[in-house]
Amino acid sequence: MSAPTDDKVVARLSTLDRFLPVWIGVAMVAGLFLGRLIPGVDTAIEKVQIDGVSLPIALGLLIMMYPVLAKVRYDRLDTVTGDRKLLIGSLVLNWVVGPALMFTLAWLMLPDLPEYRTGLIIVGLARCIAMVIIWNDLACGDREAAAVLVAINSVFQVIMFAVLGWFYLSVLPGWLGLEQTTIDASPWQIAKSVLIFLGIPLVAGYLSRRIGERAKGRDWYEQSFIPKIDPWALYGLLFTIVILFSLQGDQIASKPWDVVRIALPLLAYFAVMWGGGYLLGAAMRLGYARTTTLAFTAAGNNFELAIAVAIGTYGATSGQALAGVVGPLIEVPVLVALVYVSLALRRRFPFTAAPTTAARNVR
């Protein structure tokens, strides 16, 4: 069965999905103005937390991720875990290429700004476990593959984040004769981020499908329940964006040139990682759906963890924290644009793979 063309895919999108770039732009501007125009709103939001976890951000992310994970066909995960090319390609892109590329870009483009440089390196170490699920779903990627790759990233994040932080901020600069710095990120801090932002919605999504299908059948679950909860993924995304940008509205607005300096290596990073993932997937003949998933999981970053580590180590007003916040400022519009690039490339994609979930993935 041939995959639908990008025109058909876009035609089936809801109004909310079709004008997503507009809503995201409005949410970003609203967050920036909220942070600038209402005195103390950033402080008030920061105070609503438990054990260092921002409750408003956690709420937005949980609402955002639950509908997508509730769509996953968990009985099909074995078709992904048996795809060694996909798994190995993802591990190499995420844990070898990604951190090394961000380290290189940060040093090449921010040699005179050590705080921002360190912040970007931290962003590069924090592999995506949240928003990538939204981008993958909008681009009609393989949901089951995304769930597996995100789970793998989560495990590696707990094990490798602190180790890679030590290597890229202290050991490698020492070998190269560059300025060294340190990072303070406990395994519990990282595990806590994974458990909250991925574990809770993953368990909720799995139980929803299992209980719903047992009680009323798969047809009811797919055709009645899923359409009702589906829009909440984007509601959660927009809410999260408003909160994030309200927290740093003053800094972003008062340091526009610094934001531009930070944005340039980020733009290069997202383009190279997404493009590299797409080329690798095509070379390995993964098919459109899994190639798209590979590309987006490689390009996305766990900005929640990066910001938390930067604030915990260097302070909320530090340059490292600002670099972390600029991460989603650039990532969100860039990856939304790449969703549309993916859809445009879909009918021109040269290879198919079996089994694939591409036909099922039209929203």
Tab-separated table of C-alpha atoms in Angstrom:
chain	number	residue	atom	x	y	z
A	1	MET	CA	0.000	0.000	0.000
A	2	SER	CA	1.502	3.310	-1.028
A	3	ALA	CA	1.783	6.091	1.486
A	4	PRO	CA	-0.525	9.094	1.088
A	5	THR	CA	0.971	12.188	-0.489
A	6	ASP	CA	1.866	15.175	1.622
A	7	ASP	CA	-1.133	17.079	0.190
A	8	LYS	CA	-3.512	14.389	1.457
A	9	VAL	CA	-1.782	14.309	4.825
A	10	VAL	CA	-2.068	18.074	5.263
A	11	ALA	CA	-5.697	17.982	4.128
A	12	ARG	CA	-6.526	15.544	6.924
A	13	LEU	CA	-4.922	17.676	9.607
A	14	SER	CA	-7.230	19.491	11.990
A	15	THR	CA	-7.260	23.279	12.069
A	16	LEU	CA	-5.133	23.129	15.221
A	17	ASP	CA	-2.513	20.981	13.496
A	18	ARG	CA	-2.566	22.793	10.149
A	19	PHE	CA	-1.804	26.174	11.688
A	20	LEU	CA	0.572	24.829	14.347
A	21	PRO	CA	3.411	27.251	13.464
A	22	VAL	CA	1.013	30.161	14.025
A	23	TRP	CA	-0.137	28.878	17.421
A	24	ILE	CA	3.452	28.178	18.491
A	25	GLY	CA	4.510	31.674	17.446
A	26	VAL	CA	1.629	33.163	19.419
A	27	ALA	CA	2.536	31.022	22.462
A	28	MET	CA	6.184	32.114	22.309
A	29	VAL	CA	5.271	35.797	22.040
A	30	ALA	CA	2.656	35.439	24.794
A	31	GLY	CA	5.210	33.848	27.093
A	32	LEU	CA	7.795	36.557	26.419
A	33	PHE	CA	5.261	39.345	27.033
A	34	LEU	CA	3.935	37.590	30.119
A	35	GLY	CA	7.435	37.483	31.581
A	36	ARG	CA	8.106	41.106	30.690
A	37	LEU	CA	4.788	42.772	31.493
A	38	ILE	CA	3.743	41.060	34.727
A	39	PRO	CA	6.289	41.750	37.475
A	40	GLY	CA	7.275	38.682	39.452
A	41	VAL	CA	5.493	36.130	37.246
A	42	ASP	CA	8.744	34.268	36.599
A	43	THR	CA	9.513	34.134	40.321
A	44	ALA	CA	5.990	32.939	41.106
A	45	ILE	CA	6.212	30.150	38.517
A	46	GLU	CA	9.651	29.067	39.750
A	47	LYS	CA	8.338	28.772	43.316
A	48	VAL	CA	5.632	26.275	42.289
A	49	GLN	CA	7.882	23.236	42.387
A	50	ILE	CA	8.519	20.029	44.283
A	51	ASP	CA	12.084	18.814	44.813
A	52	GLY	CA	13.358	21.100	42.053
A	53	VAL	CA	10.725	20.040	39.496
A	54	SER	CA	8.582	22.885	38.131
A	55	LEU	CA	4.962	21.799	38.491
A	56	PRO	CA	3.608	24.023	35.664
A	57	ILE	CA	6.228	22.683	33.227
A	58	ALA	CA	5.685	19.114	34.420
A	59	LEU	CA	1.924	19.507	33.994
A	60	GLY	CA	2.296	20.831	30.456
A	61	LEU	CA	4.673	18.051	29.435
A	62	LEU	CA	2.506	15.308	30.922
A	63	ILE	CA	-0.589	16.639	29.126
A	64	MET	CA	1.460	16.926	25.931
A	65	MET	CA	2.899	13.411	25.964
A	66	TYR	CA	-0.024	11.333	27.220
A	67	PRO	CA	-2.231	11.397	24.070
A	68	VAL	CA	0.662	10.430	21.792
A	69	LEU	CA	1.764	7.563	24.033
A	70	ALA	CA	-1.854	6.430	24.342
A	71	LYS	CA	-1.859	5.972	20.542
A	72	VAL	CA	1.131	3.623	20.540
A	73	ARG	CA	0.377	0.014	19.616
A	74	TYR	CA	2.389	-1.658	22.371
A	75	ASP	CA	1.785	-5.078	20.823
A	76	ARG	CA	3.940	-3.993	17.874
A	77	LEU	CA	7.042	-2.956	19.795
A	78	ASP	CA	8.795	-6.219	18.950
A	79	THR	CA	8.959	-5.161	15.286
A	80	VAL	CA	11.078	-2.205	16.404
A	81	THR	CA	13.359	-3.958	18.891
A	82	GLY	CA	14.250	-6.440	16.158
A	83	ASP	CA	15.387	-3.655	13.826
A	84	ARG	CA	19.094	-3.548	14.663
A	85	LYS	CA	19.921	-0.981	11.995
A	86	LEU	CA	17.460	1.497	13.488
A	87	LEU	CA	18.609	0.932	17.073
A	88	ILE	CA	22.330	1.142	16.292
A	89	GLY	CA	21.841	4.179	14.056
A	90	SER	CA	19.929	5.963	16.811
A	91	LEU	CA	22.525	5.173	19.477
A	92	VAL	CA	25.376	6.424	17.311
A	93	LEU	CA	23.580	9.632	16.321
A	94	ASN	CA	22.373	10.440	19.831
A	95	TRP	CA	25.319	9.461	21.992
A	96	VAL	CA	28.347	9.825	19.721
A	97	VAL	CA	27.573	12.299	16.950
A	98	GLY	CA	25.204	14.663	18.807
A	99	PRO	CA	27.366	15.575	21.829
A	100	ALA	CA	30.527	15.758	19.694
A	101	LEU	CA	28.826	18.030	17.145
A	102	MET	CA	27.468	20.419	19.796
A	103	PHE	CA	30.887	20.553	21.499
A	104	THR	CA	32.519	21.432	18.165
A	105	LEU	CA	29.953	24.071	17.196
A	106	ALA	CA	30.011	25.672	20.652
A	107	TRP	CA	33.782	26.068	20.620
A	108	LEU	CA	33.923	27.228	16.991
A	109	MET	CA	31.132	29.790	17.251
A	110	LEU	CA	31.312	30.892	20.915
A	111	PRO	CA	35.041	30.840	21.749
A	112	ASP	CA	34.771	34.140	23.650
A	113	LEU	CA	31.587	33.306	25.600
A	114	PRO	CA	32.389	30.460	28.018
A	115	GLU	CA	29.069	30.536	29.910
A	116	TYR	CA	26.938	30.224	26.778
A	117	ARG	CA	29.337	27.659	25.358
A	118	THR	CA	29.002	25.481	28.443
A	119	GLY	CA	25.223	25.837	28.355
A	120	LEU	CA	25.087	24.654	24.746
A	121	ILE	CA	27.295	21.657	25.484
A	122	ILE	CA	24.888	20.681	28.277
A	123	VAL	CA	21.986	20.982	25.814
A	124	GLY	CA	23.837	18.673	23.425
A	125	LEU	CA	24.249	16.051	26.137
A	126	ALA	CA	20.542	15.996	27.038
A	127	ARG	CA	18.938	13.749	24.432
A	128	CYS	CA	15.245	14.240	23.773
A	129	ILE	CA	12.642	12.188	25.654
A	130	ALA	CA	9.567	14.424	25.388
A	131	MET	CA	8.719	16.863	22.588
A	132	VAL	CA	10.257	14.639	19.914
A	133	ILE	CA	7.190	12.404	20.258
A	134	ILE	CA	5.004	15.312	19.112
A	135	TRP	CA	7.213	16.204	16.117
A	136	ASN	CA	7.452	12.547	15.089
A	137	ASP	CA	3.694	12.113	15.246
A	138	LEU	CA	2.980	15.266	13.239
A	139	ALA	CA	5.455	14.128	10.573
A	140	CYS	CA	3.772	10.687	10.378
A	141	GLY	CA	6.781	8.877	11.767
A	142	ASP	CA	6.620	5.436	13.357
A	143	ARG	CA	5.016	5.824	16.812
A	144	GLU	CA	6.207	2.456	18.086
A	145	ALA	CA	9.769	3.185	16.939
A	146	ALA	CA	9.650	6.591	18.631
A	147	ALA	CA	8.491	5.008	21.904
A	148	VAL	CA	11.345	2.479	21.829
A	149	LEU	CA	14.056	5.008	20.876
A	150	VAL	CA	12.879	7.472	23.525
A	151	ALA	CA	12.969	4.698	26.129
A	152	ILE	CA	16.533	3.802	25.092
A	153	ASN	CA	17.553	7.465	25.279
A	154	SER	CA	16.076	7.615	28.768
A	155	VAL	CA	18.164	4.694	30.024
A	156	PHE	CA	21.334	6.050	28.417
A	157	GLN	CA	20.578	9.502	29.835
A	158	VAL	CA	20.580	8.190	33.394
A	159	ILE	CA	23.802	6.251	32.830
A	160	MET	CA	25.797	8.538	30.554
A	161	PHE	CA	24.788	12.188	31.108
A	162	ALA	CA	27.119	12.895	34.031
A	163	VAL	CA	29.940	10.873	32.461
A	164	LEU	CA	29.692	12.690	29.138
A	165	GLY	CA	29.391	16.033	30.937
A	166	TRP	CA	32.666	15.336	32.732
A	167	PHE	CA	34.307	14.251	29.465
A	168	TYR	CA	33.183	17.151	27.247
A	169	LEU	CA	33.523	19.921	29.837
A	170	SER	CA	36.690	18.830	31.616
A	171	VAL	CA	38.641	15.970	30.046
A	172	LEU	CA	38.430	16.727	26.301
A	173	PRO	CA	39.127	20.484	26.666
A	174	GLY	CA	42.169	19.555	28.770
A	175	TRP	CA	43.446	17.240	26.055
A	176	LEU	CA	42.944	19.973	23.453
A	177	GLY	CA	44.473	22.731	25.597
A	178	LEU	CA	41.138	24.536	25.984
A	179	GLU	CA	39.430	26.074	29.010
A	180	GLN	CA	38.028	23.452	31.387
A	181	THR	CA	34.860	23.617	33.482
A	182	THR	CA	32.753	21.268	35.590
A	183	ILE	CA	29.187	20.024	35.802
A	184	ASP	CA	27.213	18.888	38.827
A	185	ALA	CA	24.433	16.482	37.847
A	186	SER	CA	23.555	13.600	40.134
A	187	PRO	CA	22.187	10.335	38.728
A	188	TRP	CA	19.028	10.886	40.808
A	189	GLN	CA	18.432	14.317	39.267
A	190	ILE	CA	18.610	12.809	35.781
A	191	ALA	CA	16.565	9.718	36.695
A	192	LYS	CA	13.916	11.952	38.265
A	193	SER	CA	13.551	13.903	35.021
A	194	VAL	CA	13.186	10.663	33.060
A	195	LEU	CA	10.676	9.131	35.479
A	196	ILE	CA	8.449	12.219	35.563
A	197	PHE	CA	8.544	13.390	31.955
A	198	LEU	CA	8.536	9.951	30.312
A	199	GLY	CA	7.629	7.323	32.906
A	200	ILE	CA	4.284	8.757	34.031
A	201	PRO	CA	2.769	9.396	30.568
A	202	LEU	CA	4.211	6.113	29.246
A	203	VAL	CA	2.519	4.070	31.987
A	204	ALA	CA	-0.699	6.072	31.597
A	205	GLY	CA	-0.710	5.561	27.825
A	206	TYR	CA	-0.076	1.833	28.127
A	207	LEU	CA	-2.813	1.355	30.736
A	208	SER	CA	-5.284	3.443	28.722
A	209	ARG	CA	-4.892	1.242	25.662
A	210	ARG	CA	-4.881	-2.009	27.604
A	211	ILE	CA	-7.945	-1.171	29.733
A	212	GLY	CA	-9.813	0.612	26.943
A	213	GLU	CA	-9.388	-2.193	24.418
A	214	ARG	CA	-10.362	-4.845	26.954
A	215	ALA	CA	-13.451	-2.944	28.057
A	216	LYS	CA	-14.837	-1.684	24.718
A	217	GLY	CA	-12.631	-3.059	21.951
A	218	ARG	CA	-9.978	-1.665	19.631
A	219	ASP	CA	-12.413	0.017	17.245
A	220	TRP	CA	-13.945	2.097	20.046
A	221	TYR	CA	-10.499	2.945	21.399
A	222	GLU	CA	-9.081	4.020	18.006
A	223	GLN	CA	-12.163	5.738	16.612
A	224	SER	CA	-13.803	7.279	19.699
A	225	PHE	CA	-11.342	7.616	22.573
A	226	ILE	CA	-8.214	8.677	20.670
A	227	PRO	CA	-9.920	11.525	18.715
A	228	LYS	CA	-11.201	12.974	22.003
A	229	ILE	CA	-7.798	13.115	23.714
A	230	ASP	CA	-5.702	13.870	20.610
A	231	PRO	CA	-5.978	17.715	20.673
A	232	TRP	CA	-4.697	17.795	24.249
A	233	ALA	CA	-1.194	16.932	23.058
A	234	LEU	CA	-0.942	20.292	21.315
A	235	TYR	CA	-2.741	22.123	24.129
A	236	GLY	CA	-0.053	20.790	26.477
A	237	LEU	CA	2.689	21.793	24.038
A	238	LEU	CA	1.414	25.375	23.749
A	239	PHE	CA	0.966	25.676	27.527
A	240	THR	CA	4.534	24.434	28.082
A	241	ILE	CA	5.921	26.944	25.586
A	242	VAL	CA	4.106	29.853	27.280
A	243	ILE	CA	5.497	28.838	30.693
A	244	LEU	CA	9.053	28.315	29.426
A	245	PHE	CA	9.280	31.643	27.668
A	246	SER	CA	7.654	33.564	30.504
A	247	LEU	CA	10.441	32.350	32.814
A	248	GLN	CA	13.188	34.001	30.741
A	249	GLY	CA	11.300	36.855	29.082
A	250	ASP	CA	13.496	39.539	30.668
A	251	GLN	CA	16.781	37.890	29.755
A	252	ILE	CA	15.778	37.120	26.180
A	253	ALA	CA	14.405	40.614	25.581
A	254	SER	CA	17.311	42.400	27.278
A	255	LYS	CA	20.074	40.435	25.518
A	256	PRO	CA	18.949	40.109	21.888
A	257	TRP	CA	22.490	39.930	20.469
A	258	ASP	CA	23.434	37.198	22.940
A	259	VAL	CA	20.355	35.251	21.874
A	260	VAL	CA	21.459	35.552	18.239
A	261	ARG	CA	24.963	34.323	19.103
A	262	ILE	CA	23.508	31.312	20.932
A	263	ALA	CA	20.991	30.646	18.172
A	264	LEU	CA	23.534	30.264	15.353
A	265	PRO	CA	25.233	27.069	16.599
A	266	LEU	CA	21.819	25.693	17.565
A	267	LEU	CA	20.491	26.244	14.049
A	268	ALA	CA	23.526	24.487	12.595
A	269	TYR	CA	23.153	21.654	15.091
A	270	PHE	CA	19.469	20.964	14.375
A	271	ALA	CA	20.017	21.092	10.609
A	272	VAL	CA	23.011	18.737	10.669
A	273	MET	CA	21.484	16.240	13.102
A	274	TRP	CA	18.116	16.075	11.339
A	275	GLY	CA	19.667	15.942	7.878
A	276	GLY	CA	22.211	13.369	8.982
A	277	GLY	CA	19.487	11.199	10.501
A	278	TYR	CA	17.428	11.427	7.332
A	279	LEU	CA	20.371	10.517	5.083
A	280	LEU	CA	21.379	7.643	7.350
A	281	GLY	CA	17.835	6.267	7.408
A	282	ALA	CA	17.604	6.476	3.623
A	283	ALA	CA	20.998	4.791	3.223
A	284	MET	CA	19.895	1.955	5.525
A	285	ARG	CA	16.565	1.659	3.629
A	286	LEU	CA	14.490	2.054	6.782
A	287	GLY	CA	11.485	3.431	4.928
A	288	TYR	CA	9.864	6.840	5.407
A	289	ALA	CA	8.254	6.305	8.812
A	290	ARG	CA	11.323	4.991	10.641
A	291	THR	CA	13.727	7.324	8.836
A	292	THR	CA	11.594	10.249	10.022
A	293	THR	CA	11.631	8.883	13.566
A	294	LEU	CA	15.409	8.435	13.433
A	295	ALA	CA	15.900	12.017	12.205
A	296	PHE	CA	13.663	13.675	14.791
A	297	THR	CA	14.971	11.637	17.756
A	298	ALA	CA	18.499	12.626	16.695
A	299	ALA	CA	17.714	16.336	16.331
A	300	GLY	CA	15.624	16.854	19.487
A	301	ASN	CA	17.000	17.615	22.941
A	302	ASN	CA	15.742	17.285	26.502
A	303	PHE	CA	15.723	21.005	27.263
A	304	GLU	CA	13.915	20.404	30.575
A	305	LEU	CA	16.909	18.448	31.891
A	306	ALA	CA	19.440	20.834	30.354
A	307	ILE	CA	17.788	23.864	31.968
A	308	ALA	CA	17.451	22.085	35.323
A	309	VAL	CA	21.125	21.079	35.335
A	310	ALA	CA	22.267	24.561	34.248
A	311	ILE	CA	20.200	26.265	36.947
A	312	GLY	CA	21.185	23.750	39.613
A	313	THR	CA	24.893	24.056	38.823
A	314	TYR	CA	25.332	27.686	37.760
A	315	GLY	CA	22.195	29.545	38.943
A	316	ALA	CA	18.929	30.733	37.389
A	317	THR	CA	20.408	33.991	36.048
A	318	SER	CA	23.578	32.418	34.634
A	319	GLY	CA	24.613	32.439	31.001
A	320	GLN	CA	24.422	28.651	31.034
A	321	ALA	CA	20.746	28.807	32.022
A	322	LEU	CA	20.038	31.402	29.303
A	323	ALA	CA	21.642	29.115	26.701
A	324	GLY	CA	19.393	26.308	27.911
A	325	VAL	CA	16.283	28.459	27.524
A	326	VAL	CA	17.296	29.646	24.050
A	327	GLY	CA	17.421	25.936	23.120
A	328	PRO	CA	13.623	25.501	22.833
A	329	LEU	CA	13.323	29.072	21.476
A	330	ILE	CA	15.191	27.800	18.401
A	331	GLU	CA	14.281	24.114	18.515
A	332	VAL	CA	10.508	24.550	18.515
A	333	PRO	CA	10.108	26.613	15.305
A	334	VAL	CA	12.942	24.772	13.515
A	335	LEU	CA	11.567	21.297	14.197
A	336	VAL	CA	8.030	22.422	13.343
A	337	ALA	CA	9.403	23.593	9.989
A	338	LEU	CA	11.146	20.237	9.562
A	339	VAL	CA	7.810	18.478	10.134
A	340	TYR	CA	6.555	20.161	6.976
A	341	VAL	CA	9.802	19.362	5.152
A	342	SER	CA	9.305	15.706	6.096
A	343	LEU	CA	5.740	15.690	4.801
A	344	ALA	CA	6.891	17.294	1.550
A	345	LEU	CA	9.593	14.622	1.131
A	346	ARG	CA	7.229	11.764	1.895
A	347	ARG	CA	5.945	11.060	-1.618
A	348	ARG	CA	9.482	11.390	-3.020
A	349	PHE	CA	11.001	8.999	-0.515
A	350	PRO	CA	12.810	6.366	-2.583
A	351	PHE	CA	12.531	3.315	-0.373
A	352	THR	CA	9.883	1.465	1.581
A	353	ALA	CA	10.467	-0.914	4.430
A	354	ALA	CA	8.430	-3.807	5.759
A	355	PRO	CA	6.914	-3.971	8.205
A	356	THR	CA	6.138	-0.256	8.523
A	357	THR	CA	3.455	1.773	10.225
A	358	ALA	CA	3.466	4.635	7.709
A	359	ALA	CA	-0.002	3.980	6.296
A	360	ARG	CA	-1.490	3.786	9.792
A	361	ASN	CA	0.166	6.986	10.921
A	362	VAL	CA	-1.945	9.538	9.023
A	363	ARG	CA	-3.564	11.773	11.597
